[in-house]
GROMACS .gro file of C-alpha atoms in nm:
model
  213
    1UNK     CA    1  12.588   5.468  -2.387
    2UNK     CA    2  12.813   5.160  -2.341
    3UNK     CA    3  13.048   5.392  -2.059
    4UNK     CA    4  12.714   5.435  -1.892
    5UNK     CA    5  12.669   5.079  -1.885
    6UNK     CA    6  12.983   5.026  -1.746
    7UNK     CA    7  12.932   5.250  -1.462
    8UNK     CA    8  12.565   5.083  -1.378
    9UNK     CA    9  12.791   4.736  -1.360
   10UNK     CA   10  13.020   4.883  -1.082
   11UNK     CA   11  12.681   5.014  -0.846
   12UNK     CA   12  12.426   4.843  -0.658
   13UNK     CA   13  12.096   4.888  -0.535
   14UNK     CA   14  11.978   4.865  -0.148
   15UNK     CA   15  11.642   4.819  -0.017
   16UNK     CA   16  11.590   4.999   0.308
   17UNK     CA   17  11.253   4.992   0.524
   18UNK     CA   18  11.088   5.292   0.677
   19UNK     CA   19  11.290   5.410   0.978
   20UNK     CA   20  11.608   5.229   0.828
   21UNK     CA   21  11.922   5.458   0.833
   22UNK     CA   22  12.121   5.436   0.516
   23UNK     CA   23  12.440   5.584   0.678
   24UNK     CA   24  12.505   5.803   1.052
   25UNK     CA   25  12.676   6.125   1.113
   26UNK     CA   26  13.000   6.164   1.102
   27UNK     CA   27  13.010   5.772   0.914
   28UNK     CA   28  13.340   5.770   0.735
   29UNK     CA   29  13.196   5.590   0.397
   30UNK     CA   30  13.179   5.802   0.071
   31UNK     CA   31  12.968   5.625  -0.117
   32UNK     CA   32  12.722   5.874  -0.334
   33UNK     CA   33  12.288   5.763  -0.328
   34UNK     CA   34  12.087   5.808  -0.602
   35UNK     CA   35  11.675   5.762  -0.466
   36UNK     CA   36  11.481   5.540  -0.704
   37UNK     CA   37  11.179   5.477  -0.508
   38UNK     CA   38  11.036   5.568  -0.132
   39UNK     CA   39  11.127   5.867   0.041
   40UNK     CA   40  11.476   5.961   0.220
   41UNK     CA   41  11.570   6.235   0.467
   42UNK     CA   42  11.852   6.388   0.626
   43UNK     CA   43  11.847   6.459   0.990
   44UNK     CA   44  12.078   6.601   1.232
   45UNK     CA   45  12.021   6.426   1.569
   46UNK     CA   46  12.084   6.647   1.902
   47UNK     CA   47  11.952   6.398   2.162
   48UNK     CA   48  11.715   6.167   2.236
   49UNK     CA   49  11.391   6.279   2.030
   50UNK     CA   50  11.561   6.562   1.945
   51UNK     CA   51  11.637   6.596   1.568
   52UNK     CA   52  11.633   6.862   1.277
   53UNK     CA   53  11.543   6.780   0.947
   54UNK     CA   54  11.814   6.920   0.674
   55UNK     CA   55  11.641   6.772   0.355
   56UNK     CA   56  11.376   6.535   0.189
   57UNK     CA   57  11.474   6.353  -0.106
   58UNK     CA   58  11.250   6.124  -0.371
   59UNK     CA   59  11.332   5.947  -0.684
   60UNK     CA   60  11.589   6.095  -0.869
   61UNK     CA   61  11.762   6.309  -0.594
   62UNK     CA   62  12.116   6.257  -0.538
   63UNK     CA   63  12.243   6.235  -0.133
   64UNK     CA   64  12.551   6.191   0.022
   65UNK     CA   65  12.791   6.385  -0.225
   66UNK     CA   66  12.927   6.612   0.026
   67UNK     CA   67  13.152   6.324   0.192
   68UNK     CA   68  13.282   6.206  -0.139
   69UNK     CA   69  13.387   6.537  -0.245
   70UNK     CA   70  13.573   6.698   0.052
   71UNK     CA   71  13.661   6.372   0.211
   72UNK     CA   72  13.549   6.439   0.576
   73UNK     CA   73  13.294   6.239   0.785
   74UNK     CA   74  12.893   6.247   0.696
   75UNK     CA   75  12.725   6.578   0.806
   76UNK     CA   76  12.402   6.441   0.871
   77UNK     CA   77  12.220   6.126   0.863
   78UNK     CA   78  12.023   5.955   0.617
   79UNK     CA   79  11.700   5.755   0.688
   80UNK     CA   80  11.390   5.588   0.505
   81UNK     CA   81  11.076   5.776   0.601
   82UNK     CA   82  10.898   5.511   0.374
   83UNK     CA   83  10.996   5.219   0.219
   84UNK     CA   84  11.276   5.300  -0.022
   85UNK     CA   85  11.553   5.204  -0.312
   86UNK     CA   86  11.868   5.367  -0.315
   87UNK     CA   87  12.133   5.308  -0.607
   88UNK     CA   88  12.499   5.307  -0.439
   89UNK     CA   89  12.763   5.496  -0.651
   90UNK     CA   90  13.090   5.416  -0.504
   91UNK     CA   91  13.335   5.656  -0.431
   92UNK     CA   92  13.546   5.598  -0.701
   93UNK     CA   93  13.258   5.535  -0.936
   94UNK     CA   94  13.174   5.915  -0.883
   95UNK     CA   95  13.478   6.061  -0.902
   96UNK     CA   96  13.557   5.865  -1.233
   97UNK     CA   97  13.189   6.039  -1.378
   98UNK     CA   98  13.261   6.378  -1.274
   99UNK     CA   99  13.616   6.325  -1.406
  100UNK     CA  100  13.487   6.188  -1.773
  101UNK     CA  101  13.141   6.367  -1.787
  102UNK     CA  102  13.147   6.790  -1.756
  103UNK     CA  103  12.782   6.772  -1.777
  104UNK     CA  104  12.728   6.554  -1.512
  105UNK     CA  105  12.973   6.808  -1.325
  106UNK     CA  106  12.812   7.086  -1.401
  107UNK     CA  107  12.452   6.966  -1.318
  108UNK     CA  108  12.631   6.892  -0.947
  109UNK     CA  109  12.730   7.224  -0.942
  110UNK     CA  110  12.441   7.371  -0.991
  111UNK     CA  111  12.252   7.086  -0.738
  112UNK     CA  112  12.493   7.251  -0.467
  113UNK     CA  113  12.428   7.611  -0.596
  114UNK     CA  114  12.059   7.511  -0.507
  115UNK     CA  115  12.069   7.363  -0.204
  116UNK     CA  116  12.324   7.661  -0.054
  117UNK     CA  117  12.060   7.885  -0.155
  118UNK     CA  118  11.774   7.693   0.034
  119UNK     CA  119  12.017   7.672   0.360
  120UNK     CA  120  12.042   8.072   0.318
  121UNK     CA  121  11.655   8.105   0.339
  122UNK     CA  122  11.633   7.876   0.609
  123UNK     CA  123  11.913   8.086   0.801
  124UNK     CA  124  11.729   8.373   0.731
  125UNK     CA  125  11.371   8.208   0.849
  126UNK     CA  126  11.534   8.114   1.199
  127UNK     CA  127  11.723   8.478   1.220
  128UNK     CA  128  11.406   8.668   1.165
  129UNK     CA  129  11.114   8.476   1.229
  130UNK     CA  130  10.969   8.350   1.496
  131UNK     CA  131  10.800   8.052   1.569
  132UNK     CA  132  10.468   8.045   1.425
  133UNK     CA  133  10.606   8.235   1.125
  134UNK     CA  134  10.855   7.952   1.087
  135UNK     CA  135  10.578   7.745   1.054
  136UNK     CA  136  10.352   7.920   0.842
  137UNK     CA  137  10.651   7.929   0.617
  138UNK     CA  138  10.709   7.595   0.640
  139UNK     CA  139  10.387   7.490   0.534
  140UNK     CA  140  10.423   7.689   0.248
  141UNK     CA  141  10.727   7.511   0.162
  142UNK     CA  142  10.636   7.180   0.229
  143UNK     CA  143  10.299   7.190   0.035
  144UNK     CA  144  10.195   7.170  -0.378
  145UNK     CA  145   9.940   7.319  -0.564
  146UNK     CA  146   9.611   7.121  -0.511
  147UNK     CA  147   9.604   7.151  -0.881
  148UNK     CA  148   9.205   7.199  -0.942
  149UNK     CA  149   9.245   7.574  -1.055
  150UNK     CA  150   9.204   7.730  -0.705
  151UNK     CA  151   9.426   7.880  -0.480
  152UNK     CA  152   9.452   7.613  -0.209
  153UNK     CA  153   9.772   7.439  -0.132
  154UNK     CA  154   9.784   7.102   0.010
  155UNK     CA  155  10.054   6.828   0.200
  156UNK     CA  156   9.972   6.484   0.140
  157UNK     CA  157  10.015   6.274   0.337
  158UNK     CA  158   9.978   6.496   0.617
  159UNK     CA  159  10.284   6.552   0.847
  160UNK     CA  160  10.248   6.493   1.239
  161UNK     CA  161  10.306   6.749   1.467
  162UNK     CA  162  10.634   6.645   1.564
  163UNK     CA  163  10.748   6.631   1.227
  164UNK     CA  164  10.659   6.984   1.152
  165UNK     CA  165  10.857   7.075   1.480
  166UNK     CA  166  11.154   6.921   1.342
  167UNK     CA  167  11.149   7.131   1.032
  168UNK     CA  168  11.137   7.461   1.230
  169UNK     CA  169  11.322   7.386   1.527
  170UNK     CA  170  11.047   7.371   1.790
  171UNK     CA  171  10.831   7.174   2.020
  172UNK     CA  172  10.565   6.958   1.925
  173UNK     CA  173  10.350   7.107   2.185
  174UNK     CA  174  10.390   7.439   2.051
  175UNK     CA  175  10.325   7.314   1.687
  176UNK     CA  176  10.011   7.153   1.826
  177UNK     CA  177   9.882   7.509   1.955
  178UNK     CA  178   9.910   7.674   1.644
  179UNK     CA  179   9.809   7.421   1.433
  180UNK     CA  180   9.495   7.419   1.665
  181UNK     CA  181   9.491   7.814   1.615
  182UNK     CA  182   9.483   7.770   1.242
  183UNK     CA  183   9.241   7.587   1.205
  184UNK     CA  184   9.007   7.756   1.418
  185UNK     CA  185   9.032   8.055   1.189
  186UNK     CA  186   8.984   7.848   0.874
  187UNK     CA  187   9.305   7.898   0.722
  188UNK     CA  188   9.414   7.557   0.711
  189UNK     CA  189   9.182   7.189   0.738
  190UNK     CA  190   9.310   6.892   0.850
  191UNK     CA  191   9.236   6.572   0.700
  192UNK     CA  192   9.343   6.163   0.688
  193UNK     CA  193   9.494   6.242   0.353
  194UNK     CA  194   9.653   6.589   0.345
  195UNK     CA  195   9.690   6.919   0.533
  196UNK     CA  196   9.481   7.168   0.319
  197UNK     CA  197   9.588   7.534   0.297
  198UNK     CA  198   9.263   7.704   0.266
  199UNK     CA  199   9.426   8.046   0.238
  200UNK     CA  200   9.818   8.040   0.136
  201UNK     CA  201   9.785   8.399   0.062
  202UNK     CA  202   9.671   8.471   0.408
  203UNK     CA  203   9.981   8.303   0.589
  204UNK     CA  204  10.235   8.465   0.310
  205UNK     CA  205  10.084   8.782   0.432
  206UNK     CA  206  10.169   8.710   0.755
  207UNK     CA  207  10.538   8.664   0.653
  208UNK     CA  208  10.566   8.934   0.515
  209UNK     CA  209  10.437   9.151   0.786
  210UNK     CA  210  10.665   8.974   1.034
  211UNK     CA  211  10.980   9.086   0.818
  212UNK     CA  212  10.873   9.404   0.787
  213UNK     CA  213  10.824   9.461   1.144
   0.00000   0.00000   0.00000
């Protein structure tokens, strides 16, 4: 569409290196971002070396829309996990699209609804599960089917223990101890390329039992 091409001319791309920040917490910028390649992450930093991962974004994912909607400062930092390229959609262009494209507005509402549901799940997890069961839940949530017809799931590339700790609000040492125990129990296997969940059904069963008890 001619209108789409016109909007694209008002946007620009930005390339980031792994570890580079796109926006910081409480920035007053209002641009919206669309991930073209690589992996991005929304984080809240509490102190040096302490942060919570709020979300991970890959190709096709939208980021930074909250500040463009409510005109408040950024609620989290956005940083590149890997080398990444994003499309920068200026605030004015974003609102022009929403005003003239009802389908885009509906899709944005559905996206926000999904994110609220995911946040509710995370709040429930923090409220009702102890550290080890939060770890089991994170392993299941971050994994995907191995795709070989079996029941195993994988996290690839593998997350280091410090990253897993950030996902569940715990310490690296605690995660390391529990991961070692899961390996001894042959519930997971760690290779150079992946964390393999050998028995995801058992992890799910333990989570269900913890919620019941």
